[in-house]
Amino acid sequence: AQKVTQAQTEISVVEKEDVTLDCVYETRDTTYYLFWYKQPPSGELVFLIRRNSFDEQNEISGRYSWNFQKSTSSFNFTITASQVVDSAVYFCALTPGGQTGANNLFFGTGTRLTVIP
Amino acid sequence: EPEVTQTPSHQVTQMGQEVILRCVPISNHLYFYWYRQILGQKVEFLVSFYNNEISEKSEIFDDQFSVERPDGSNFTLKIRSTKLEDSAMYFCASRPGGSRAYEQYFGPGTRLTVT
């Protein structure tokens, strides 16, 4: 069974502060893929990043960075110097491995981030 | 940039009525999905579709639900007899063929309100 836990329901930070969103996952598959999606107030789901289970390198994209640690089954997301436009609900998701075939995403419950100006 | 589109953006219907939610996936994508999100809750998988048939479905996707790809471009979700608890945002998604590593591209969603 697959499970994604985002223990932080809501976080508020003041603009320019750094913030880390936690994601812990459970899976029995040895190959799997992890994702982060952003859901702004307008409601759509915006893809942010994908990581496969064999690649534990951290990634940085502008103000965003991701820390994947297999040993703790975590895939945390850090926003540096937060901005008001970062206010959204952020979802971590997992899909089981395998090279092909339809697959569904298992989402966490999301973390609502509010950046206060 | 190609995107997934969904119509309508908001649908209000009475309990017991049938609704059809429409999606146009990205044109060269091969896998199609429906998810739903009850207000304030997480996004839940409903069904995946590949090669003109259902690939996987969740427990939520009971006999009241059906999916179809009627014309090679549209992908529809039908709810036969809506219930109050079907009120939710319904997202369509698609992805290219090949590795499951490819991300799913989501449409903007259809908000379904059942009264």
Short mmCIF file of C-alpha atoms in Angstrom, two decimals:
data_model
loop_
_atom_site.label_atom_id
_atom_site.label_comp_id
_atom_site.label_asym_id
_atom_site.label_seq_id
_atom_site.Cartn_x
_atom_site.Cartn_y
_atom_site.Cartn_z
CA ALA A 1 0.00 0.00 0.00
CA GLN A 2 1.09 3.54 -0.65
CA LYS A 3 0.72 6.37 1.79
CA VAL A 4 1.85 9.97 1.87
CA THR A 5 1.77 12.00 5.06
CA GLN A 6 2.00 15.76 5.27
CA ALA A 7 1.79 16.42 8.96
CA GLN A 8 1.72 20.21 8.64
CA THR A 9 -1.83 21.24 7.85
CA GLU A 10 -1.20 24.97 7.75
CA ILE A 11 1.90 27.13 7.94
CA SER A 12 2.11 30.91 8.04
CA VAL A 13 5.34 32.79 7.45
CA VAL A 14 6.23 36.41 6.96
CA GLU A 15 7.48 37.36 3.53
CA LYS A 16 11.19 36.67 2.95
CA GLU A 17 11.32 33.94 5.58
CA ASP A 18 12.38 30.45 4.56
CA VAL A 19 9.88 27.64 5.01
CA THR A 20 10.12 23.86 4.78
CA LEU A 21 7.16 21.65 3.95
CA ASP A 22 7.48 18.09 5.17
CA CYS A 23 6.48 14.94 3.31
CA VAL A 24 6.86 11.39 4.57
CA TYR A 25 5.87 8.44 2.44
CA GLU A 26 5.32 4.70 2.79
CA THR A 27 5.63 2.17 0.02
CA ARG A 28 6.71 -1.44 -0.42
CA ASP A 29 7.88 -0.81 -3.96
CA THR A 30 11.62 -0.50 -4.48
CA THR A 31 11.02 1.76 -7.45
CA TYR A 32 8.73 4.71 -7.07
CA TYR A 33 8.37 8.33 -8.04
CA LEU A 34 7.69 11.32 -5.85
CA PHE A 35 6.13 14.60 -6.89
CA TRP A 36 5.24 17.98 -5.51
CA TYR A 37 2.26 19.91 -6.85
CA LYS A 38 1.14 23.44 -6.03
CA GLN A 39 -2.53 24.39 -5.83
CA PRO A 40 -2.92 28.18 -5.81
CA PRO A 41 -6.19 29.83 -4.76
CA SER A 42 -7.44 29.56 -8.35
CA GLY A 43 -7.62 25.78 -7.82
CA GLU A 44 -5.53 24.22 -10.55
CA LEU A 45 -2.75 21.73 -9.80
CA VAL A 46 0.68 22.83 -10.96
CA PHE A 47 3.52 20.34 -11.24
CA LEU A 48 6.69 21.43 -9.44
CA ILE A 49 9.10 18.52 -9.34
CA ARG A 50 9.52 14.78 -9.88
CA ARG A 51 12.08 12.55 -8.19
CA ASN A 52 12.67 8.84 -8.71
CA SER A 53 13.64 6.51 -5.93
CA PHE A 54 17.12 5.89 -7.30
CA ASP A 55 18.09 9.52 -7.35
CA GLU A 56 18.76 10.95 -3.92
CA GLN A 57 20.45 14.07 -5.15
CA ASN A 58 18.94 17.21 -3.79
CA GLU A 59 17.62 19.66 -6.31
CA ILE A 60 17.45 23.42 -6.41
CA SER A 61 15.36 25.47 -8.77
CA GLY A 62 15.51 29.16 -8.06
CA ARG A 63 14.04 29.71 -4.60
CA TYR A 64 12.80 26.11 -4.41
CA SER A 65 14.81 23.16 -3.18
CA TRP A 66 13.98 19.57 -2.40
CA ASN A 67 15.62 17.18 0.02
CA PHE A 68 14.99 13.50 -0.68
CA GLN A 69 16.16 11.07 2.01
CA LYS A 70 15.36 7.42 1.46
CA SER A 71 16.63 6.48 4.92
CA THR A 72 13.83 8.47 6.53
CA SER A 73 11.32 8.11 3.63
CA SER A 74 11.08 11.86 3.37
CA PHE A 75 10.88 14.29 0.48
CA ASN A 76 10.85 17.77 1.96
CA PHE A 77 10.37 21.00 0.09
CA THR A 78 11.98 24.30 1.06
CA ILE A 79 11.06 27.74 -0.22
CA THR A 80 13.76 30.31 0.37
CA ALA A 81 12.87 33.98 0.80
CA SER A 82 9.15 33.31 0.53
CA GLN A 83 6.89 35.64 -1.41
CA VAL A 84 3.17 36.33 -1.24
CA VAL A 85 2.73 34.52 -4.57
CA ASP A 86 3.92 31.34 -2.87
CA SER A 87 0.69 31.24 -0.87
CA ALA A 88 -1.02 28.02 -1.92
CA VAL A 89 -1.72 24.47 -0.88
CA TYR A 90 1.21 22.19 -1.61
CA PHE A 91 0.70 18.48 -2.21
CA CYS A 92 3.27 15.75 -2.09
CA ALA A 93 2.40 12.66 -4.14
CA LEU A 94 3.77 9.21 -4.89
CA THR A 95 3.30 6.71 -7.67
CA PRO A 96 4.53 3.12 -7.64
CA GLY A 97 7.35 2.08 -9.90
CA GLY A 98 7.45 0.03 -13.05
CA GLN A 99 8.49 1.26 -16.42
CA THR A 100 5.14 1.49 -18.12
CA GLY A 101 1.46 1.15 -17.48
CA ALA A 102 -1.12 3.51 -16.20
CA ASN A 103 -0.54 4.51 -12.64
CA ASN A 104 -2.27 6.73 -10.20
CA LEU A 105 -0.89 9.34 -7.89
CA PHE A 106 -1.33 8.94 -4.16
CA PHE A 107 -1.58 12.40 -2.66
CA GLY A 108 -0.91 13.64 0.83
CA THR A 109 -3.46 15.82 2.54
CA GLY A 110 -1.61 18.97 1.59
CA THR A 111 -0.04 21.86 3.48
CA ARG A 112 -1.64 25.28 3.21
CA LEU A 113 1.09 27.90 3.12
CA THR A 114 0.21 31.52 3.79
CA VAL A 115 2.88 34.12 3.22
CA ILE A 116 2.10 37.34 5.05
CA PRO A 117 3.35 40.55 3.46
CA GLU B 1 2.35 25.25 -24.31
CA PRO B 2 -0.23 22.46 -24.63
CA GLU B 3 -2.59 22.07 -21.72
CA VAL B 4 -5.43 19.91 -20.47
CA THR B 5 -8.79 21.66 -20.69
CA GLN B 6 -12.01 20.86 -18.84
CA THR B 7 -15.59 21.94 -19.29
CA PRO B 8 -17.65 23.20 -17.64
CA SER B 9 -15.71 25.01 -14.95
CA HIS B 10 -18.68 24.78 -12.61
CA GLN B 11 -21.71 22.52 -12.80
CA VAL B 12 -24.69 22.64 -10.48
CA THR B 13 -27.08 19.71 -10.58
CA GLN B 14 -29.87 18.23 -8.52
CA MET B 15 -29.49 14.98 -6.65
CA GLY B 16 -30.36 12.02 -8.84
CA GLN B 17 -29.50 13.75 -12.11
CA GLU B 18 -26.86 12.54 -14.52
CA VAL B 19 -23.83 14.71 -15.22
CA ILE B 20 -21.08 14.47 -17.79
CA LEU B 21 -17.80 16.19 -17.16
CA ARG B 22 -15.63 16.79 -20.20
CA CYS B 23 -11.89 16.90 -20.66
CA VAL B 24 -9.59 17.39 -23.61
CA PRO B 25 -6.21 15.85 -22.74
CA ILE B 26 -2.96 16.94 -24.33
CA SER B 27 -3.02 15.60 -27.86
CA ASN B 28 -0.08 13.21 -27.89
CA HIS B 29 -0.69 11.82 -24.42
CA LEU B 30 -1.72 8.21 -23.99
CA TYR B 31 -2.79 7.88 -20.35
CA PHE B 32 -5.79 9.66 -18.94
CA TYR B 33 -7.04 10.05 -15.40
CA TRP B 34 -9.84 11.41 -13.29
CA TYR B 35 -9.28 12.56 -9.73
CA ARG B 36 -11.58 14.31 -7.32
CA GLN B 37 -11.04 16.66 -4.41
CA ILE B 38 -13.76 17.19 -1.86
CA LEU B 39 -13.53 20.74 -0.53
CA GLY B 40 -10.60 21.12 1.82
CA GLN B 41 -9.46 17.53 1.44
CA LYS B 42 -6.79 15.72 -0.50
CA VAL B 43 -6.89 14.80 -4.14
CA GLU B 44 -8.16 11.24 -4.64
CA PHE B 45 -7.70 8.97 -7.62
CA LEU B 46 -10.82 7.76 -9.38
CA VAL B 47 -9.81 6.01 -12.59
CA SER B 48 -7.09 5.66 -15.20
CA PHE B 49 -7.66 4.94 -18.88
CA TYR B 50 -5.32 3.61 -21.53
CA ASN B 51 -5.78 2.13 -24.96
CA ASN B 52 -9.52 2.73 -24.82
CA GLU B 53 -10.13 0.87 -21.63
CA ILE B 54 -10.01 1.35 -17.90
CA SER B 55 -6.59 0.50 -16.53
CA GLU B 56 -7.21 0.98 -12.82
CA LYS B 57 -10.02 2.27 -10.68
CA SER B 58 -10.43 3.09 -7.03
CA GLU B 59 -13.12 2.04 -4.60
CA ILE B 60 -14.78 5.41 -5.14
CA PHE B 61 -15.35 4.58 -8.81
CA ASP B 62 -18.47 2.47 -8.39
CA ASP B 63 -21.21 1.56 -10.86
CA GLN B 64 -22.50 5.12 -10.83
CA PHE B 65 -19.37 6.27 -12.63
CA SER B 66 -18.24 5.63 -16.17
CA VAL B 67 -15.60 7.02 -18.48
CA GLU B 68 -15.42 7.25 -22.22
CA ARG B 69 -13.19 8.56 -24.95
CA PRO B 70 -15.84 9.03 -27.60
CA ASP B 71 -13.94 10.68 -30.41
CA GLY B 72 -10.21 10.42 -29.90
CA SER B 73 -9.88 13.84 -28.31
CA ASN B 74 -12.46 14.14 -25.54
CA PHE B 75 -12.35 12.14 -22.34
CA THR B 76 -15.53 12.16 -20.30
CA LEU B 77 -16.60 11.21 -16.80
CA LYS B 78 -20.27 10.41 -16.33
CA ILE B 79 -21.99 10.19 -12.99
CA ARG B 80 -25.26 8.39 -13.55
CA SER B 81 -27.30 9.48 -10.54
CA THR B 82 -25.58 12.14 -8.51
CA LYS B 83 -25.56 12.17 -4.72
CA LEU B 84 -24.84 15.04 -2.37
CA GLU B 85 -21.49 13.49 -1.51
CA ASP B 86 -20.41 13.69 -5.16
CA SER B 87 -19.99 17.44 -4.69
CA ALA B 88 -16.29 18.02 -5.29
CA MET B 89 -13.72 19.40 -7.71
CA TYR B 90 -13.04 16.89 -10.46
CA PHE B 91 -9.66 16.99 -12.13
CA CYS B 92 -8.73 15.39 -15.40
CA ALA B 93 -5.07 14.57 -16.04
CA SER B 94 -3.01 13.08 -18.83
CA ARG B 95 0.53 11.98 -19.41
CA PRO B 96 2.68 10.73 -22.27
CA GLY B 97 3.30 7.05 -22.86
CA GLY B 98 6.27 5.22 -21.47
CA SER B 99 7.79 5.52 -18.04
CA ARG B 100 5.65 6.18 -15.02
CA ALA B 101 8.22 8.81 -14.18
CA TYR B 102 6.47 11.24 -16.46
CA GLU B 103 4.38 13.71 -14.56
CA GLN B 104 0.67 13.96 -15.01
CA TYR B 105 -0.61 17.23 -16.36
CA PHE B 106 -3.78 18.38 -14.68
CA GLY B 107 -6.65 20.37 -16.07
CA PRO B 108 -8.13 23.34 -14.19
CA GLY B 109 -10.92 21.21 -12.73
CA THR B 110 -14.70 21.18 -12.80
CA ARG B 111 -16.45 22.12 -9.60
CA LEU B 112 -19.53 19.93 -9.24
CA THR B 113 -22.20 21.03 -6.80
CA VAL B 114 -25.04 18.61 -6.10
CA THR B 115 -28.06 20.15 -4.38
#
